[in-house]
JSON list of C-alpha atoms in Angstrom, two decimals:
[
{"chain": "I", "resi": 222, "resn": "MET", "atom": "CA", "xyz": [268.16, 73.38, 100.65]},
{"chain": "I", "resi": 223, "resn": "LEU", "atom": "CA", "xyz": [266.06, 71.58, 102.29]},
{"chain": "I", "resi": 224, "resn": "LEU", "atom": "CA", "xyz": [267.90, 69.96, 104.41]},
{"chain": "I", "resi": 225, "resn": "GLU", "atom": "CA", "xyz": [269.01, 72.82, 105.71]},
{"chain": "I", "resi": 226, "resn": "LEU", "atom": "CA", "xyz": [265.33, 74.77, 105.90]},
{"chain": "I", "resi": 227, "resn": "VAL", "atom": "CA", "xyz": [264.76, 72.20, 108.13]},
{"chain": "I", "resi": 228, "resn": "HIS", "atom": "CA", "xyz": [267.46, 72.20, 110.34]},
{"chain": "I", "resi": 229, "resn": "GLN", "atom": "CA", "xyz": [267.10, 75.71, 110.60]},
{"chain": "I", "resi": 230, "resn": "LEU", "atom": "CA", "xyz": [263.33, 75.65, 111.53]},
{"chain": "I", "resi": 231, "resn": "ALA", "atom": "CA", "xyz": [263.92, 73.11, 114.16]},
{"chain": "I", "resi": 232, "resn": "ALA", "atom": "CA", "xyz": [266.44, 74.77, 115.64]},
{"chain": "I", "resi": 233, "resn": "GLU", "atom": "CA", "xyz": [264.52, 78.69, 116.06]},
{"chain": "I", "resi": 234, "resn": "ASP", "atom": "CA", "xyz": [264.04, 79.86, 119.39]},
{"chain": "I", "resi": 235, "resn": "SER", "atom": "CA", "xyz": [260.48, 80.32, 120.32]},
{"chain": "I", "resi": 236, "resn": "ASN", "atom": "CA", "xyz": [261.21, 83.28, 122.71]},
{"chain": "I", "resi": 237, "resn": "SER", "atom": "CA", "xyz": [262.91, 85.17, 120.34]},
{"chain": "I", "resi": 238, "resn": "VAL", "atom": "CA", "xyz": [261.83, 84.28, 116.63]},
{"chain": "I", "resi": 239, "resn": "ASP", "atom": "CA", "xyz": [262.16, 86.85, 114.18]},
{"chain": "I", "resi": 240, "resn": "VAL", "atom": "CA", "xyz": [258.30, 85.77, 112.70]},
{"chain": "I", "resi": 241, "resn": "GLU", "atom": "CA", "xyz": [258.30, 87.43, 109.03]},
{"chain": "I", "resi": 242, "resn": "ARG", "atom": "CA", "xyz": [261.56, 85.22, 108.86]},
{"chain": "I", "resi": 243, "resn": "TYR", "atom": "CA", "xyz": [260.38, 81.86, 110.37]},
{"chain": "I", "resi": 244, "resn": "ARG", "atom": "CA", "xyz": [257.16, 82.38, 107.96]},
{"chain": "I", "resi": 245, "resn": "SER", "atom": "CA", "xyz": [259.26, 82.83, 104.68]},
{"chain": "I", "resi": 246, "resn": "MET", "atom": "CA", "xyz": [261.07, 79.89, 105.90]},
{"chain": "I", "resi": 247, "resn": "CYS", "atom": "CA", "xyz": [257.85, 77.92, 106.30]},
{"chain": "I", "resi": 248, "resn": "MET", "atom": "CA", "xyz": [257.20, 78.68, 103.26]},
{"chain": "I", "resi": 249, "resn": "LEU", "atom": "CA", "xyz": [259.97, 77.92, 101.07]},
{"chain": "I", "resi": 250, "resn": "THR", "atom": "CA", "xyz": [260.05, 74.87, 102.99]},
{"chain": "I", "resi": 251, "resn": "LEU", "atom": "CA", "xyz": [256.62, 73.56, 102.05]},
{"chain": "I", "resi": 252, "resn": "SER", "atom": "CA", "xyz": [257.14, 74.93, 98.25]},
{"chain": "I", "resi": 253, "resn": "GLU", "atom": "CA", "xyz": [260.27, 72.98, 98.26]},
{"chain": "I", "resi": 254, "resn": "MET", "atom": "CA", "xyz": [258.32, 69.87, 98.80]},
{"chain": "I", "resi": 255, "resn": "ARG", "atom": "CA", "xyz": [256.38, 69.90, 96.92]},
{"chain": "I", "resi": 256, "resn": "ARG", "atom": "CA", "xyz": [257.95, 70.26, 94.47]},
{"chain": "I", "resi": 257, "resn": "SER", "atom": "CA", "xyz": [260.59, 67.45, 95.50]},
{"chain": "I", "resi": 258, "resn": "GLN", "atom": "CA", "xyz": [260.11, 63.58, 94.24]},
{"chain": "I", "resi": 259, "resn": "ILE", "atom": "CA", "xyz": [261.84, 62.22, 97.61]},
{"chain": "I", "resi": 260, "resn": "LEU", "atom": "CA", "xyz": [260.90, 63.84, 100.95]},
{"chain": "I", "resi": 261, "resn": "PRO", "atom": "CA", "xyz": [264.17, 64.00, 104.07]},
{"chain": "I", "resi": 262, "resn": "MET", "atom": "CA", "xyz": [264.07, 60.70, 105.29]},
{"chain": "I", "resi": 263, "resn": "GLY", "atom": "CA", "xyz": [263.37, 59.31, 102.14]},
{"chain": "I", "resi": 264, "resn": "ILE", "atom": "CA", "xyz": [260.08, 59.35, 102.10]},
{"chain": "I", "resi": 265, "resn": "VAL", "atom": "CA", "xyz": [258.87, 59.04, 98.49]},
{"chain": "I", "resi": 266, "resn": "LEU", "atom": "CA", "xyz": [256.33, 60.97, 96.40]},
{"chain": "I", "resi": 267, "resn": "PRO", "atom": "CA", "xyz": [254.28, 59.18, 93.76]},
{"chain": "I", "resi": 268, "resn": "GLN", "atom": "CA", "xyz": [253.80, 61.04, 90.27]},
{"chain": "I", "resi": 269, "resn": "ASP", "atom": "CA", "xyz": [250.12, 59.31, 89.85]},
{"chain": "I", "resi": 270, "resn": "LYS", "atom": "CA", "xyz": [247.61, 61.64, 90.84]},
{"chain": "I", "resi": 271, "resn": "ARG", "atom": "CA", "xyz": [245.11, 59.28, 92.92]},
{"chain": "I", "resi": 272, "resn": "LEU", "atom": "CA", "xyz": [248.69, 57.73, 94.92]},
{"chain": "I", "resi": 273, "resn": "ARG", "atom": "CA", "xyz": [249.67, 61.73, 95.15]},
{"chain": "I", "resi": 274, "resn": "SER", "atom": "CA", "xyz": [246.23, 62.57, 96.60]},
{"chain": "I", "resi": 275, "resn": "PHE", "atom": "CA", "xyz": [246.49, 59.63, 99.09]},
{"chain": "I", "resi": 276, "resn": "CYS", "atom": "CA", "xyz": [249.79, 60.66, 99.93]},
{"chain": "I", "resi": 277, "resn": "GLU", "atom": "CA", "xyz": [249.10, 63.81, 100.86]},
{"chain": "I", "resi": 278, "resn": "SER", "atom": "CA", "xyz": [246.35, 63.15, 102.67]},
{"chain": "I", "resi": 279, "resn": "PHE", "atom": "CA", "xyz": [247.91, 61.24, 105.17]},
{"chain": "I", "resi": 280, "resn": "LEU", "atom": "CA", "xyz": [251.38, 64.21, 105.12]},
{"chain": "I", "resi": 281, "resn": "GLY", "atom": "CA", "xyz": [248.39, 65.85, 106.05]},
{"chain": "I", "resi": 282, "resn": "ASN", "atom": "CA", "xyz": [247.64, 64.10, 109.01]},
{"chain": "I", "resi": 283, "resn": "PRO", "atom": "CA", "xyz": [249.86, 61.42, 110.08]},
{"chain": "I", "resi": 284, "resn": "THR", "atom": "CA", "xyz": [249.01, 60.44, 113.52]},
{"chain": "I", "resi": 285, "resn": "ARG", "atom": "CA", "xyz": [245.52, 59.78, 112.25]},
{"chain": "I", "resi": 286, "resn": "ASN", "atom": "CA", "xyz": [244.75, 56.06, 112.48]},
{"chain": "I", "resi": 287, "resn": "GLN", "atom": "CA", "xyz": [242.53, 55.43, 109.41]},
{"chain": "I", "resi": 288, "resn": "SER", "atom": "CA", "xyz": [242.60, 52.54, 107.62]},
{"chain": "I", "resi": 289, "resn": "LEU", "atom": "CA", "xyz": [243.93, 52.00, 104.27]},
{"chain": "I", "resi": 290, "resn": "ASP", "atom": "CA", "xyz": [240.35, 51.38, 102.77]},
{"chain": "I", "resi": 291, "resn": "SER", "atom": "CA", "xyz": [238.93, 54.87, 104.37]},
{"chain": "I", "resi": 292, "resn": "LEU", "atom": "CA", "xyz": [242.11, 56.84, 103.30]},
{"chain": "I", "resi": 293, "resn": "ALA", "atom": "CA", "xyz": [241.84, 55.01, 99.83]},
{"chain": "I", "resi": 294, "resn": "ARG", "atom": "CA", "xyz": [238.24, 56.58, 99.04]},
{"chain": "I", "resi": 295, "resn": "GLU", "atom": "CA", "xyz": [239.30, 60.27, 99.98]},
{"chain": "I", "resi": 296, "resn": "SER", "atom": "CA", "xyz": [240.89, 59.50, 97.11]},
{"chain": "I", "resi": 297, "resn": "GLY", "atom": "CA", "xyz": [238.81, 58.11, 94.76]},
{"chain": "I", "resi": 298, "resn": "ALA", "atom": "CA", "xyz": [240.67, 54.81, 94.51]},
{"chain": "I", "resi": 299, "resn": "SER", "atom": "CA", "xyz": [240.16, 51.17, 95.67]},
{"chain": "I", "resi": 300, "resn": "ALA", "atom": "CA", "xyz": [242.39, 50.10, 98.98]},
{"chain": "I", "resi": 301, "resn": "SER", "atom": "CA", "xyz": [243.62, 47.33, 96.30]},
{"chain": "I", "resi": 302, "resn": "THR", "atom": "CA", "xyz": [244.61, 50.05, 93.64]},
{"chain": "I", "resi": 303, "resn": "ILE", "atom": "CA", "xyz": [246.44, 52.00, 96.05]},
{"chain": "I", "resi": 304, "resn": "ALA", "atom": "CA", "xyz": [248.29, 48.79, 97.33]},
{"chain": "I", "resi": 305, "resn": "ARG", "atom": "CA", "xyz": [249.46, 48.15, 93.92]},
{"chain": "I", "resi": 306, "resn": "LEU", "atom": "CA", "xyz": [250.69, 51.54, 93.10]},
{"chain": "I", "resi": 307, "resn": "PHE", "atom": "CA", "xyz": [252.37, 52.07, 96.30]},
{"chain": "I", "resi": 308, "resn": "ARG", "atom": "CA", "xyz": [254.87, 48.80, 95.34]},
{"chain": "I", "resi": 309, "resn": "LYS", "atom": "CA", "xyz": [254.71, 49.97, 91.80]},
{"chain": "I", "resi": 310, "resn": "GLU", "atom": "CA", "xyz": [255.39, 53.74, 92.43]},
{"chain": "I", "resi": 311, "resn": "ILE", "atom": "CA", "xyz": [257.01, 53.46, 95.72]},
{"chain": "I", "resi": 312, "resn": "GLY", "atom": "CA", "xyz": [258.30, 49.92, 95.79]},
{"chain": "I", "resi": 313, "resn": "THR", "atom": "CA", "xyz": [256.97, 49.30, 99.19]},
{"chain": "I", "resi": 314, "resn": "SER", "atom": "CA", "xyz": [253.73, 48.65, 100.96]},
{"chain": "I", "resi": 315, "resn": "PHE", "atom": "CA", "xyz": [251.64, 51.01, 102.31]},
{"chain": "I", "resi": 316, "resn": "ALA", "atom": "CA", "xyz": [252.43, 50.13, 106.00]},
{"chain": "I", "resi": 317, "resn": "SER", "atom": "CA", "xyz": [256.16, 50.39, 105.20]},
{"chain": "I", "resi": 318, "resn": "TRP", "atom": "CA", "xyz": [255.87, 54.28, 103.67]},
{"chain": "I", "resi": 319, "resn": "ARG", "atom": "CA", "xyz": [253.67, 54.91, 106.40]},
{"chain": "I", "resi": 320, "resn": "GLN", "atom": "CA", "xyz": [256.13, 54.27, 108.90]},
{"chain": "I", "resi": 321, "resn": "GLN", "atom": "CA", "xyz": [258.93, 55.62, 107.77]},
{"chain": "I", "resi": 322, "resn": "VAL", "atom": "CA", "xyz": [256.50, 59.15, 107.27]},
{"chain": "I", "resi": 323, "resn": "MET", "atom": "CA", "xyz": [255.91, 58.11, 111.54]},
{"chain": "I", "resi": 324, "resn": "LEU", "atom": "CA", "xyz": [260.06, 58.36, 111.96]},
{"chain": "I", "resi": 325, "resn": "ALA", "atom": "CA", "xyz": [260.44, 61.48, 110.63]},
{"chain": "I", "resi": 326, "resn": "ARG", "atom": "CA", "xyz": [257.78, 62.98, 112.64]},
{"chain": "I", "resi": 327, "resn": "ALA", "atom": "CA", "xyz": [259.26, 61.62, 115.29]},
{"chain": "I", "resi": 328, "resn": "LEU", "atom": "CA", "xyz": [262.54, 62.30, 114.34]},
{"chain": "I", "resi": 329, "resn": "THR", "atom": "CA", "xyz": [261.27, 66.45, 113.46]},
{"chain": "I", "resi": 330, "resn": "LEU", "atom": "CA", "xyz": [259.98, 66.09, 117.64]},
{"chain": "I", "resi": 331, "resn": "ALA", "atom": "CA", "xyz": [263.02, 64.74, 118.89]},
{"chain": "I", "resi": 332, "resn": "ALA", "atom": "CA", "xyz": [264.96, 67.57, 117.27]},
{"chain": "I", "resi": 333, "resn": "GLN", "atom": "CA", "xyz": [262.58, 69.89, 119.49]},
{"chain": "I", "resi": 334, "resn": "ARG", "atom": "CA", "xyz": [263.80, 68.52, 122.10]},
{"chain": "I", "resi": 335, "resn": "MET", "atom": "CA", "xyz": [260.48, 66.79, 122.60]},
{"chain": "I", "resi": 336, "resn": "PRO", "atom": "CA", "xyz": [260.27, 63.99, 125.24]},
{"chain": "I", "resi": 337, "resn": "MET", "atom": "CA", "xyz": [260.03, 60.26, 124.02]},
{"chain": "I", "resi": 338, "resn": "SER", "atom": "CA", "xyz": [256.75, 59.50, 125.75]},
{"chain": "I", "resi": 339, "resn": "ARG", "atom": "CA", "xyz": [254.83, 63.12, 124.54]},
{"chain": "I", "resi": 340, "resn": "ILE", "atom": "CA", "xyz": [256.58, 62.07, 120.82]},
{"chain": "I", "resi": 341, "resn": "ALA", "atom": "CA", "xyz": [254.93, 58.59, 121.03]},
{"chain": "I", "resi": 342, "resn": "MET", "atom": "CA", "xyz": [251.32, 60.20, 122.19]},
{"chain": "I", "resi": 343, "resn": "GLU", "atom": "CA", "xyz": [251.72, 62.81, 119.30]},
{"chain": "I", "resi": 344, "resn": "LEU", "atom": "CA", "xyz": [252.25, 60.01, 116.61]},
{"chain": "I", "resi": 345, "resn": "GLY", "atom": "CA", "xyz": [249.27, 58.23, 118.44]},
{"chain": "I", "resi": 346, "resn": "TYR", "atom": "CA", "xyz": [251.09, 55.45, 119.61]},
{"chain": "I", "resi": 347, "resn": "SER", "atom": "CA", "xyz": [249.25, 53.55, 122.96]},
{"chain": "I", "resi": 348, "resn": "SER", "atom": "CA", "xyz": [252.60, 53.56, 124.66]},
{"chain": "I", "resi": 349, "resn": "ALA", "atom": "CA", "xyz": [256.36, 55.08, 124.59]},
{"chain": "I", "resi": 350, "resn": "SER", "atom": "CA", "xyz": [256.87, 51.24, 124.59]},
{"chain": "I", "resi": 351, "resn": "ALA", "atom": "CA", "xyz": [255.22, 50.58, 121.74]},
{"chain": "I", "resi": 352, "resn": "PHE", "atom": "CA", "xyz": [256.96, 53.76, 119.87]},
{"chain": "I", "resi": 353, "resn": "SER", "atom": "CA", "xyz": [260.20, 52.48, 120.75]},
{"chain": "I", "resi": 354, "resn": "VAL", "atom": "CA", "xyz": [259.48, 49.16, 119.50]},
{"chain": "I", "resi": 355, "resn": "MET", "atom": "CA", "xyz": [258.76, 50.93, 116.03]},
{"chain": "I", "resi": 356, "resn": "PHE", "atom": "CA", "xyz": [261.97, 53.41, 116.37]},
{"chain": "I", "resi": 357, "resn": "ALA", "atom": "CA", "xyz": [264.15, 50.18, 117.26]},
{"chain": "I", "resi": 358, "resn": "ARG", "atom": "CA", "xyz": [262.74, 48.14, 114.45]},
{"chain": "I", "resi": 359, "resn": "LEU", "atom": "CA", "xyz": [262.95, 50.75, 111.52]},
{"chain": "I", "resi": 360, "resn": "VAL", "atom": "CA", "xyz": [266.83, 52.84, 112.95]},
{"chain": "I", "resi": 361, "resn": "GLY", "atom": "CA", "xyz": [268.26, 49.64, 114.95]},
{"chain": "I", "resi": 362, "resn": "MET", "atom": "CA", "xyz": [268.41, 51.48, 118.44]},
{"chain": "I", "resi": 363, "resn": "ALA", "atom": "CA", "xyz": [266.39, 52.57, 121.15]},
{"chain": "I", "resi": 364, "resn": "PRO", "atom": "CA", "xyz": [265.34, 56.06, 120.61]},
{"chain": "I", "resi": 365, "resn": "SER", "atom": "CA", "xyz": [267.39, 56.75, 123.72]},
{"chain": "I", "resi": 366, "resn": "LYS", "atom": "CA", "xyz": [270.53, 55.55, 122.38]},
{"chain": "I", "resi": 367, "resn": "PHE", "atom": "CA", "xyz": [269.43, 57.11, 119.04]},
{"chain": "I", "resi": 368, "resn": "LEU", "atom": "CA", "xyz": [268.75, 60.72, 120.45]},
{"chain": "I", "resi": 369, "resn": "SER", "atom": "CA", "xyz": [272.20, 60.63, 122.65]},
{"chain": "I", "resi": 370, "resn": "LEU", "atom": "CA", "xyz": [274.40, 59.86, 119.54]},
{"chain": "I", "resi": 371, "resn": "ASP", "atom": "CA", "xyz": [272.90, 63.94, 118.66]},
{"chain": "I", "resi": 372, "resn": "ASP", "atom": "CA", "xyz": [273.78, 64.94, 122.37]},
{"chain": "I", "resi": 373, "resn": "GLN", "atom": "CA", "xyz": [277.29, 64.11, 121.76]},
{"chain": "I", "resi": 374, "resn": "ASP", "atom": "CA", "xyz": [278.06, 65.13, 118.28]},
{"chain": "I", "resi": 375, "resn": "THR", "atom": "CA", "xyz": [276.45, 68.67, 119.73]},
{"chain": "I", "resi": 376, "resn": "ARG", "atom": "CA", "xyz": [278.85, 68.71, 122.34]},
{"chain": "I", "resi": 377, "resn": "ARG", "atom": "CA", "xyz": [282.07, 68.32, 120.27]}
]
């Protein structure tokens, strides 16, 4: 259900949007995301209160370039505690989890037909090429090639 809600939100035409329907879909999406242990794109949310607070703070603004130390302080834990909890509860490092969050955000923006250069800027990358390197490392192909696959599917 959550995936379908995300698809519907991304497909909404901003010129003819039913504001009440859109608002309801947004509220339901947020509610389902809060209840879910896994966000779209395999983004895991932890059970530990400190780590969950840390993750929710980051998800609220994933583009801000703050260090693990400063984000950890905001959640009331040390950076070493957060790093240990990431490994224990999520099975990965903060850096890997952060890249998955950024990739999910990039795909959401790409689904809205935002140009890659703007997506890179929106996500805080210094250049479109820096963003492309991260994308290719995680997905296995350049963003332009990945998006052309989606275009081919919609033309069929």
